[in-house]
Coordinates of C-alpha atoms in Angstrom, one line a residue:
M1 CA 112.0 110.8 62.1
K2 CA 110.7 107.8 64.1
K3 CA 107.3 108.4 65.7
K4 CA 107.6 108.6 69.5
S5 CA 105.1 107.3 72.0
S6 CA 103.0 109.9 73.8
L7 CA 103.3 110.4 77.5
Y8 CA 99.6 109.4 77.9
T9 CA 100.3 106.0 76.3
I10 CA 103.4 105.5 78.4
L11 CA 101.7 106.4 81.6
L12 CA 98.6 104.3 80.7
V13 CA 100.7 101.2 79.9
S14 CA 102.8 101.7 83.0
F15 CA 99.9 102.1 85.3
I16 CA 98.1 99.0 83.9
A17 CA 101.3 96.9 83.9
S18 CA 102.0 98.0 87.5
F19 CA 98.5 97.1 88.6
M20 CA 98.4 93.8 86.8
L21 CA 101.8 92.8 88.1
M22 CA 100.7 93.7 91.6
L23 CA 97.5 91.7 91.3
I24 CA 99.4 88.7 89.8
F25 CA 101.9 89.0 92.7
L26 CA 99.1 89.1 95.2
F27 CA 97.4 86.1 93.6
L28 CA 100.7 84.0 93.6
M29 CA 101.5 85.0 97.2
L30 CA 98.0 84.7 98.7
N31 CA 96.6 81.7 96.8
P32 CA 98.8 79.0 98.4
R33 CA 98.5 80.5 101.8
M34 CA 94.7 80.9 101.5
S35 CA 94.4 77.3 100.1
N36 CA 96.4 76.0 103.1
L37 CA 94.4 78.2 105.5
M38 CA 91.1 77.0 104.0
H39 CA 92.3 73.4 104.3
V40 CA 93.3 73.9 108.0
N41 CA 90.0 75.7 108.7
A42 CA 88.1 72.8 107.0
V43 CA 89.9 70.3 109.1
D44 CA 89.3 72.4 112.2
R45 CA 85.6 72.5 111.4
I46 CA 85.5 68.8 111.0
E47 CA 87.4 68.3 114.2
E48 CA 84.9 70.6 115.9
T49 CA 82.0 68.6 114.5
V50 CA 83.6 65.4 115.8
K51 CA 84.0 67.0 119.2
Q52 CA 80.4 68.0 119.3
S53 CA 79.4 64.4 118.4
V54 CA 81.7 63.2 121.2
A55 CA 80.1 65.6 123.6
G56 CA 76.6 64.3 122.6
F57 CA 77.8 60.7 122.9
S58 CA 79.4 61.4 126.4
R59 CA 76.2 63.1 127.6
Y60 CA 74.2 59.9 126.6
T61 CA 76.7 57.5 128.2
N62 CA 76.9 59.7 131.4
D63 CA 73.1 59.6 131.5
L64 CA 73.2 55.8 131.3
L65 CA 75.9 55.7 134.0
G66 CA 73.8 57.9 136.2
K67 CA 70.9 55.5 135.9
M68 CA 73.3 52.6 136.6
Q69 CA 74.6 54.3 139.8
Y70 CA 71.1 55.0 140.9
A71 CA 70.2 51.3 140.3
V72 CA 73.2 50.1 142.3
S73 CA 72.3 52.5 145.1
I74 CA 68.9 50.9 145.6
L75 CA 70.1 47.3 145.6
P76 CA 69.9 45.8 149.2
D77 CA 73.3 45.3 150.8
K78 CA 72.0 42.5 153.0
K79 CA 69.4 39.7 152.9
T80 CA 65.9 41.2 153.2
E81 CA 62.3 40.2 152.4
D82 CA 61.7 43.7 151.0
V83 CA 61.5 43.5 147.2
S84 CA 60.5 47.1 146.5
W85 CA 63.8 47.7 144.8
Q86 CA 62.7 45.3 142.0
D87 CA 59.6 47.5 141.4
T88 CA 61.9 50.5 141.2
L89 CA 64.1 48.8 138.6
K90 CA 61.1 47.9 136.5
V91 CA 59.9 51.5 136.6
L92 CA 63.4 52.6 135.6
K93 CA 63.4 50.1 132.7
Y94 CA 60.0 51.1 131.4
S95 CA 60.7 54.8 131.8
S96 CA 63.8 54.5 129.6
P97 CA 62.9 53.4 126.1
E98 CA 66.6 52.8 125.2
I99 CA 66.9 50.2 128.0
I100 CA 65.6 46.8 126.8
N101 CA 66.2 44.9 130.0
I102 CA 67.6 45.3 133.5
A103 CA 68.8 42.2 135.3
V104 CA 70.7 41.3 138.5
F105 CA 73.0 38.2 138.8
N106 CA 75.1 36.6 141.5
E107 CA 78.8 36.0 141.1
T108 CA 78.2 32.6 139.5
G109 CA 75.7 33.8 136.9
G110 CA 72.6 32.9 138.8
L111 CA 69.7 35.2 138.0
I112 CA 68.5 37.2 141.0
F113 CA 66.2 39.6 139.1
S114 CA 65.1 40.3 135.5
A115 CA 62.8 43.1 134.6
D116 CA 61.8 41.4 131.3
G117 CA 61.9 37.6 130.9
D118 CA 63.7 34.7 132.6
L119 CA 66.9 33.0 131.5
R120 CA 66.7 30.9 128.4
K121 CA 70.2 29.4 128.9
P122 CA 71.9 27.8 131.9
I123 CA 73.8 29.7 134.5
S124 CA 77.1 28.4 133.1
H125 CA 76.4 30.1 129.9
V126 CA 75.9 33.5 131.6
E127 CA 79.1 33.0 133.6
H128 CA 81.0 32.7 130.4
E129 CA 79.6 35.8 128.7
N130 CA 82.4 38.3 128.0
W131 CA 80.6 41.2 129.6
F132 CA 79.9 39.1 132.7
K133 CA 83.6 38.1 133.1
K134 CA 84.9 41.6 132.5
T135 CA 82.6 43.0 135.1
I136 CA 83.6 40.4 137.7
E137 CA 87.3 41.2 137.0
R138 CA 86.7 44.9 137.8
E139 CA 84.9 44.1 141.1
G140 CA 82.9 47.3 141.1
S141 CA 85.7 49.7 140.2
S142 CA 83.8 51.0 137.2
A143 CA 81.0 50.1 134.8
F144 CA 81.8 48.1 131.7
F145 CA 80.4 48.7 128.2
S146 CA 80.4 45.6 126.0
K147 CA 80.7 45.3 122.3
P148 CA 77.5 45.2 120.3
H149 CA 76.0 41.7 120.4
V150 CA 72.7 39.8 120.2
Q151 CA 71.4 39.1 123.7
S152 CA 70.2 35.6 123.7
I153 CA 70.2 34.5 127.4
F154 CA 66.6 35.8 128.1
D155 CA 63.6 34.0 126.7
S156 CA 61.7 37.3 126.0
R157 CA 63.6 38.3 122.8
Y158 CA 66.7 38.3 120.7
S159 CA 68.0 41.9 120.8
H160 CA 70.9 43.7 119.3
V161 CA 72.3 45.5 122.3
I162 CA 75.3 46.9 124.1
T163 CA 75.4 45.7 127.7
L164 CA 76.3 48.1 130.4
S165 CA 77.2 46.2 133.6
Q166 CA 78.7 46.9 137.0
A167 CA 79.6 44.7 140.0
F168 CA 78.3 45.3 143.4
R169 CA 78.3 43.6 146.8
Y170 CA 75.4 42.3 148.8
G171 CA 75.0 40.4 152.1
K172 CA 73.9 36.8 152.4
G173 CA 74.4 34.2 155.1
G174 CA 76.4 36.5 157.3
S175 CA 79.0 37.3 154.5
T176 CA 79.2 39.6 151.5
H177 CA 79.0 38.3 148.0
L178 CA 79.7 39.8 144.6
G179 CA 76.9 40.5 142.2
V180 CA 76.4 42.0 138.8
I181 CA 73.7 44.4 137.6
M182 CA 73.3 44.9 133.8
F183 CA 71.5 47.1 131.4
D184 CA 70.8 45.9 127.9
V185 CA 70.8 49.1 125.9
D186 CA 69.4 49.2 122.4
Y187 CA 72.3 49.2 119.9
G188 CA 70.3 51.4 117.5
K189 CA 70.3 54.3 120.0
F190 CA 74.1 54.3 120.1
N191 CA 74.3 54.0 116.4
Q192 CA 71.9 56.9 115.9
L193 CA 74.3 59.2 117.8
I194 CA 77.1 58.7 115.2
N195 CA 74.8 58.5 112.1
N196 CA 73.5 62.0 112.9
T197 CA 77.1 63.5 112.4
S198 CA 77.8 64.8 108.8
L199 CA 81.4 65.2 107.6
G200 CA 80.8 66.3 104.0
K201 CA 79.0 64.2 101.4
S202 CA 80.9 61.0 102.0
G203 CA 82.5 61.5 105.4
Y204 CA 81.2 59.7 108.6
T205 CA 82.1 58.8 112.1
F206 CA 82.6 55.5 113.9
V207 CA 83.6 54.2 117.3
I208 CA 86.5 51.8 118.1
D209 CA 87.4 50.2 121.5
E210 CA 90.8 50.0 123.2
N211 CA 91.8 47.1 121.0
D212 CA 91.1 49.1 117.8
S213 CA 88.0 47.0 117.1
I214 CA 85.0 48.7 115.6
V215 CA 82.2 49.1 118.1
L216 CA 79.8 51.4 116.2
H217 CA 79.7 52.1 112.5
R218 CA 77.0 53.2 110.0
F219 CA 78.0 50.3 107.8
K220 CA 78.5 47.8 110.7
S221 CA 76.4 45.1 108.9
E222 CA 78.4 45.3 105.8
L223 CA 81.6 45.2 107.8
D224 CA 80.5 42.1 109.7
L225 CA 79.7 40.4 106.4
K226 CA 83.1 41.6 105.0
L227 CA 81.4 43.3 102.1
I228 CA 83.4 46.4 102.8
E229 CA 86.6 47.0 104.7
E230 CA 87.5 49.8 107.1
K231 CA 91.3 50.3 107.3
L232 CA 92.3 51.0 110.9
S233 CA 96.0 50.7 110.5
P234 CA 96.5 54.5 110.1
I235 CA 94.9 55.2 113.4
A236 CA 96.2 52.1 115.4
D237 CA 97.2 53.1 118.9
T238 CA 96.3 56.7 118.4
I239 CA 94.4 58.0 121.4
L240 CA 93.9 61.6 120.3
G241 CA 94.9 63.7 117.2
T242 CA 94.7 64.0 113.4
K243 CA 96.0 61.5 110.9
S244 CA 96.2 61.6 107.0
A245 CA 95.9 58.4 105.0
E246 CA 94.2 56.9 101.9
Q247 CA 90.8 55.2 102.0
N248 CA 89.2 53.6 99.0
G249 CA 91.7 55.2 96.7
R250 CA 90.9 58.7 98.1
E251 CA 93.0 60.9 100.4
C252 CA 91.3 61.3 103.7
V253 CA 91.8 62.8 107.2
Y254 CA 91.1 61.0 110.4
I255 CA 90.0 63.0 113.5
I256 CA 90.4 60.8 116.7
Q257 CA 88.8 61.8 120.0
S258 CA 88.5 59.9 123.3
L259 CA 85.1 59.0 124.8
E260 CA 84.7 59.4 128.5
Q261 CA 83.9 56.4 130.8
T262 CA 83.9 53.9 127.9
R263 CA 87.6 53.5 126.9
W264 CA 86.3 53.9 123.4
R265 CA 87.4 56.4 120.8
M266 CA 85.3 58.2 118.2
V267 CA 86.9 58.6 114.7
G268 CA 85.8 61.1 112.2
L269 CA 86.7 60.4 108.6
A270 CA 86.6 63.2 106.0
Y271 CA 87.8 63.1 102.3
V272 CA 90.3 65.7 101.2
D273 CA 88.7 66.2 97.7
E274 CA 85.4 67.2 99.4
I275 CA 87.4 69.7 101.6
S276 CA 89.0 71.0 98.4
Q277 CA 85.6 71.8 96.9
M278 CA 85.3 74.5 99.5
Q279 CA 88.7 75.8 98.4
S280 CA 87.7 75.8 94.8
S281 CA 84.6 77.9 95.7
F282 CA 86.9 80.3 97.5
K283 CA 89.3 80.5 94.6
R284 CA 86.5 81.3 92.2
L285 CA 85.4 84.2 94.5
F286 CA 89.0 85.3 94.8
I287 CA 89.5 85.3 91.0
I288 CA 86.3 87.3 90.6
A289 CA 87.5 89.8 93.1
L290 CA 90.8 90.1 91.3
I291 CA 89.1 90.6 88.0
S292 CA 86.9 93.3 89.5
T293 CA 89.9 94.9 91.1
A294 CA 91.8 94.8 87.8
S295 CA 88.8 96.5 86.0
I296 CA 88.7 99.2 88.6
A297 CA 92.5 99.6 88.4
M298 CA 92.4 100.0 84.6
S299 CA 89.7 102.6 84.9
M300 CA 91.8 104.4 87.5
A301 CA 94.9 104.1 85.2
V302 CA 93.0 105.8 82.3
F303 CA 91.7 108.5 84.7
L304 CA 95.1 109.2 86.2
S305 CA 96.9 109.2 82.8
V306 CA 94.4 111.8 81.5
Q307 CA 94.7 113.9 84.6
I308 CA 98.5 113.9 84.5
T309 CA 99.1 114.5 80.8
K310 CA 96.3 117.0 80.2
P311 CA 98.2 119.9 81.8
L312 CA 101.3 119.1 79.7
S313 CA 99.2 118.9 76.5
D314 CA 97.7 122.3 77.3
F315 CA 101.2 123.6 78.0
E316 CA 102.4 122.2 74.6
K317 CA 99.5 123.9 72.8
T318 CA 100.2 127.2 74.5
I319 CA 103.9 127.0 73.5
M320 CA 102.9 126.3 69.9
Q321 CA 100.7 129.4 69.9
V322 CA 103.7 131.5 71.2
Q323 CA 106.0 130.0 68.5
Q324 CA 103.4 131.1 65.9
G325 CA 103.7 134.7 67.3
D326 CA 100.7 134.9 69.6
M327 CA 102.3 136.6 72.6
N328 CA 98.9 136.9 74.3
A329 CA 98.4 133.1 74.7
R330 CA 97.8 131.9 78.2
M331 CA 97.8 128.4 79.8
K332 CA 94.6 126.9 81.1
E333 CA 94.3 126.7 84.9
P334 CA 96.1 123.4 85.8
I335 CA 95.0 121.1 88.7
F336 CA 98.5 120.3 89.9
R337 CA 100.6 122.5 92.1
E338 CA 103.8 121.8 90.1
M339 CA 102.1 122.7 86.8
Q340 CA 100.6 125.8 88.4
L341 CA 104.1 126.9 89.2
V342 CA 105.2 126.4 85.6
S343 CA 102.0 128.0 84.3
D344 CA 102.5 131.1 86.5
S345 CA 106.2 131.4 85.6
F346 CA 105.4 130.9 81.9
D347 CA 102.6 133.6 82.0
A348 CA 104.9 135.9 83.9
M349 CA 107.7 135.3 81.3
L350 CA 105.3 136.1 78.4
S351 CA 104.2 139.2 80.2
R352 CA 107.8 140.3 80.7
I353 CA 108.6 139.5 77.1
R354 CA 105.7 141.7 76.0
E355 CA 107.0 144.5 78.3
L356 CA 110.5 144.1 76.8
L357 CA 109.1 144.2 73.3
T358 CA 107.4 147.5 74.2
L359 CA 110.6 148.9 75.7
I360 CA 112.3 148.5 72.3
V361 CA 110.2 151.2 70.7
Q362 CA 110.8 153.7 73.5
E363 CA 113.0 156.8 73.2
Q364 CA 116.7 156.1 72.5
E365 CA 117.9 158.4 75.3
T366 CA 116.1 156.3 78.0
K367 CA 116.9 152.9 76.4
R368 CA 120.2 152.4 78.2
L369 CA 118.8 152.9 81.7
H370 CA 115.7 150.8 81.1
E371 CA 117.8 148.1 79.4
L372 CA 120.2 147.8 82.4
N373 CA 117.2 147.4 84.8
A374 CA 115.5 145.0 82.5
L375 CA 118.5 142.7 81.9
Q376 CA 118.0 141.3 85.4
A377 CA 114.6 140.0 84.6
Q378 CA 115.0 139.3 80.9
I379 CA 115.1 135.6 79.8
N380 CA 116.6 134.9 76.4
P381 CA 113.6 133.7 74.3
H382 CA 116.0 131.6 72.2
F383 CA 117.1 129.8 75.3
L384 CA 113.5 129.4 76.4
Y385 CA 112.4 128.0 73.0
N386 CA 115.3 125.6 72.9
T387 CA 114.6 124.5 76.4
L388 CA 110.9 123.9 75.7
D389 CA 111.7 122.2 72.5
S390 CA 114.0 119.9 74.5
I391 CA 111.2 119.2 76.9
I392 CA 108.8 118.3 74.1
W393 CA 111.5 116.2 72.5
M394 CA 112.2 114.3 75.8
Q395 CA 108.5 113.7 76.2
E396 CA 108.2 112.3 72.8
R397 CA 111.2 110.1 73.4
G398 CA 109.7 108.9 76.6
N399 CA 112.3 110.5 78.8
T400 CA 109.7 111.5 81.4
K401 CA 112.1 111.8 84.3
E402 CA 114.5 114.1 82.5
S403 CA 111.7 116.2 81.1
I404 CA 110.1 116.7 84.5
E405 CA 113.6 117.6 85.8
M406 CA 114.0 120.2 83.1
V407 CA 110.5 121.6 83.6
S408 CA 111.2 121.9 87.3
A409 CA 114.6 123.6 86.7
L410 CA 113.0 126.0 84.2
A411 CA 110.3 126.9 86.7
R412 CA 112.8 127.5 89.5
L413 CA 114.9 129.6 87.0
F414 CA 111.9 131.8 86.2
R415 CA 110.9 132.1 89.8
I416 CA 114.3 133.5 90.8
S417 CA 114.6 135.6 87.6
I418 CA 111.3 137.3 88.4
S419 CA 111.9 137.3 92.2
K420 CA 108.8 139.5 92.7
G421 CA 110.5 142.4 90.9
K422 CA 113.3 142.7 93.5
H423 CA 116.6 144.3 92.3
E424 CA 118.7 142.3 94.7
I425 CA 118.6 138.7 95.9
T426 CA 120.6 136.5 98.3
V427 CA 123.8 134.7 97.2
R428 CA 121.9 131.4 97.8
E429 CA 119.2 132.4 95.3
E430 CA 121.9 133.6 92.7
L431 CA 123.7 130.3 93.0
E432 CA 120.4 128.4 92.7
H433 CA 119.6 130.4 89.6
V434 CA 122.8 129.6 87.8
R435 CA 122.6 126.0 89.0
N436 CA 119.2 125.6 87.3
Y437 CA 120.5 127.2 84.1
L438 CA 123.4 124.8 84.0
L439 CA 121.2 121.9 84.8
I440 CA 118.9 122.8 81.8
Q441 CA 121.9 123.1 79.5
K442 CA 123.5 119.9 80.7
L443 CA 120.2 118.1 80.0
R444 CA 120.2 119.7 76.5
F445 CA 123.9 119.0 75.7
K446 CA 124.1 115.7 77.5
N447 CA 127.7 114.9 78.3
K448 CA 129.5 117.8 76.6
F449 CA 130.2 119.6 79.9
D450 CA 130.0 119.2 83.6
Y451 CA 129.8 121.8 86.3
Q452 CA 130.5 122.3 90.0
I453 CA 129.3 125.0 92.4
H454 CA 131.2 125.6 95.6
F455 CA 130.4 128.2 98.3
K456 CA 131.4 129.2 101.8
P457 CA 128.4 128.9 104.1
E458 CA 128.9 132.4 105.4
T459 CA 128.3 133.9 102.0
L460 CA 124.8 132.3 101.4
E461 CA 122.7 135.0 103.1
L462 CA 124.7 138.0 101.8
T463 CA 123.0 140.2 99.2
T464 CA 123.9 140.7 95.5
I465 CA 122.3 142.2 92.5
K466 CA 120.6 139.4 90.6
L467 CA 121.5 137.6 87.4
I468 CA 125.3 138.2 87.4
L469 CA 126.5 134.5 87.3
Q470 CA 124.2 133.1 84.6
P471 CA 125.5 135.4 81.8
L472 CA 129.1 134.3 82.6
A473 CA 128.1 130.7 82.6
E474 CA 126.3 131.2 79.3
N475 CA 129.4 133.0 77.9
S476 CA 131.5 130.0 78.8
L477 CA 129.1 127.6 77.1
N478 CA 128.7 129.7 73.9
H479 CA 132.4 130.3 73.4
A480 CA 133.9 127.0 74.6
I481 CA 131.5 124.1 74.1
D482 CA 131.5 124.3 70.2
E483 CA 135.3 124.8 70.0
Y484 CA 136.3 122.3 72.6
G485 CA 136.0 119.2 70.4
D486 CA 135.3 115.8 71.9
E487 CA 136.8 116.7 75.3
Q488 CA 134.4 117.5 78.1
L489 CA 134.1 121.2 79.2
S490 CA 134.2 121.8 82.9
I491 CA 132.7 124.9 84.6
I492 CA 133.4 125.7 88.3
I493 CA 131.6 128.4 90.2
S494 CA 132.4 129.5 93.7
S495 CA 131.6 132.2 96.3
E496 CA 133.8 133.4 99.2
I497 CA 134.7 136.4 101.3
E498 CA 138.1 138.0 100.5
N499 CA 139.5 141.3 101.7
D500 CA 136.1 142.4 103.0
C501 CA 134.5 141.8 99.6
L502 CA 132.2 139.2 98.3
L503 CA 134.1 137.3 95.6
F504 CA 132.5 135.1 92.9
T505 CA 134.7 133.0 90.6
V506 CA 133.6 131.5 87.3
Y507 CA 136.2 129.2 85.8
D508 CA 136.1 127.1 82.6
N509 CA 138.8 124.9 81.1
G510 CA 137.9 125.9 77.5
V511 CA 140.1 127.1 74.7
G512 CA 140.7 130.5 76.4
I513 CA 140.6 134.0 75.0
P514 CA 143.3 135.5 72.8
E515 CA 145.3 138.2 74.5
E516 CA 144.3 141.0 72.1
K517 CA 140.7 140.3 72.5
L518 CA 141.0 140.0 76.3
K519 CA 142.3 143.6 76.6
N520 CA 139.2 145.2 75.2
L521 CA 136.6 142.6 76.3
L522 CA 134.9 144.9 78.9
S523 CA 135.4 148.2 76.9
D524 CA 133.0 149.9 74.5
K525 CA 135.5 149.7 71.7
T526 CA 134.8 146.2 70.5
K527 CA 131.8 144.7 68.8
N528 CA 130.5 141.2 69.6
S529 CA 133.1 140.9 72.4
G530 CA 130.8 139.4 75.0
I531 CA 127.7 141.5 75.5
G532 CA 126.7 139.5 78.6
L533 CA 130.1 140.1 80.3
K534 CA 130.0 143.8 79.6
N535 CA 126.4 144.2 80.8
V536 CA 127.2 142.4 84.1
H537 CA 130.3 144.6 84.6
E538 CA 128.4 147.8 83.9
R539 CA 125.4 146.9 86.2
I540 CA 127.8 146.1 89.0
Q541 CA 129.6 149.5 88.6
L542 CA 126.3 151.3 88.3
S543 CA 125.0 149.7 91.5
Y544 CA 128.2 149.6 93.7
G545 CA 130.8 152.0 92.1
K546 CA 133.8 151.9 89.8
E547 CA 136.0 150.0 92.2
Y548 CA 133.9 146.8 91.8
G549 CA 133.1 144.7 88.8
L550 CA 134.7 141.9 86.7
V551 CA 138.3 140.9 86.4
I552 CA 139.1 138.4 83.6
E553 CA 142.1 136.0 83.5
S554 CA 142.6 133.8 80.4
K555 CA 145.2 132.1 78.5
E556 CA 144.7 130.3 75.2
D557 CA 144.4 126.5 75.6
Y558 CA 144.3 126.8 79.4
G559 CA 140.9 128.2 80.0
T560 CA 139.3 131.3 81.5
K561 CA 138.8 132.5 85.1
I562 CA 136.4 135.5 85.8
Y563 CA 136.3 137.2 89.2
I564 CA 133.3 139.2 90.3
R565 CA 134.0 141.5 93.3
I566 CA 131.2 143.3 95.1
P567 CA 130.8 144.8 98.5
I568 CA 129.5 142.8 101.5
K569 CA 125.8 143.6 102.1
R570 CA 123.5 141.8 104.5
G571 CA 119.7 142.0 104.3
L572 CA 117.5 142.7 101.3
P573 CA 116.5 146.4 100.7
D574 CA 113.0 147.7 101.1
E575 CA 111.7 147.4 97.5
K576 CA 108.7 149.6 98.2
K577 CA 110.9 152.3 99.6

């Protein structure tokens, strides 16, 4: 016989496989989503960093604009001999380290005031400076920030600056004239603002103007010498937002933010492969977490498998002891409620079997009376052993579901059979009892028969003596299933009220009963004529009277129908009384 897997092995493999499949499913489901989420979060963090840099840059430019507005406010709006405003501008210049020079010009480029040095070049040269022309065009509407350039119009120095300038009006000769005030701001101070921003190992920020020309860049010198190239086509005409592109053979993300007051834009550039490094770290942590979870899951699988199968193993050992003749064997206390029910029923069954074995040796004259009372609680050991053997066989074959179903049916069968020692039970319990019996036999004999149980709802709470249907069903199986060949046996059981009596009907479509045997089936004259039927008939008549009992109709090759007629009774009797 082929060796069968144990329930422990099946459960252990099932638990581990289930846990592993669940973990793999979670990994496959969550990994892409978490990777995408990590990418989005990384881009969001980069964007937030760029925004913080923009905020710092805006604070710096607003501070310069504030100083410019202050400087404009102190300029005289008419001709005056008072030159105190010049001293104020000098103080402003020397108190602001980032301001290299402050100068005031008339509308033709003539120098009115310079805080540091006179003009080196003629007025016409100043007039053609780009920052000067742009400021005159705006006529005081707003300040103008120039591109970085080397300021060479003053004889004090050559400085790399960004010129902040604004037009203003002043009085002269009875009319107003346009003038320009300018701050030469150290380029290094501006560049320092963007160089302090970190976007990964290789990422950086830079500033472009409204014409998409680079204003500030950490590699501005290399760009001017064309040693390197910054591709601006992916972000051309983009005022605000996020763009993806390729830079130096690497995929990158551009974050574009507007700068207040300057008409410039700050661009943050971050490389995707550096963002992915954070995702890889997360994946490693995620895999470690999955492996740890899998280890815990396998430990739990071993624990659960042991806990579930141990009561069944103990039950099997107890059954083997009983098979070897030890009727005093008892099951260990199980931890599950379902197995507790089986254990209690099994112990109760063994106890009853011991009692029945004791009854056999009692006096012959009391045997009949005791036997009739005991028949209601007696369970055929042969049926029990076959059932338990079937359960063990199913477990060994791995038919866990069917074995559990058979154990549950057996437990319910025992519970109703014992029924706390009551002589009578409800019709509902009697039908449930025979249903469990037929369920067990159907699991044993597979597809050799089927059964149906019908009842009228008004009969379910009526009272009957117990164990009157199961012997009839057993008789149908014993005498029909082996003789019926390959055709399927059908058993139909019903309950109804007829002529003020409770009527049970048990029908099978078996081979039927010969007429000669049928006549004496319920009498004392025959041997081996259906002990179960006769005992049921006698118990009914002893309990309710001679007018009640069994009526059998049968015809060979057409099946058998047995009627059980008992009086209508409601409510269970007081057993103590």
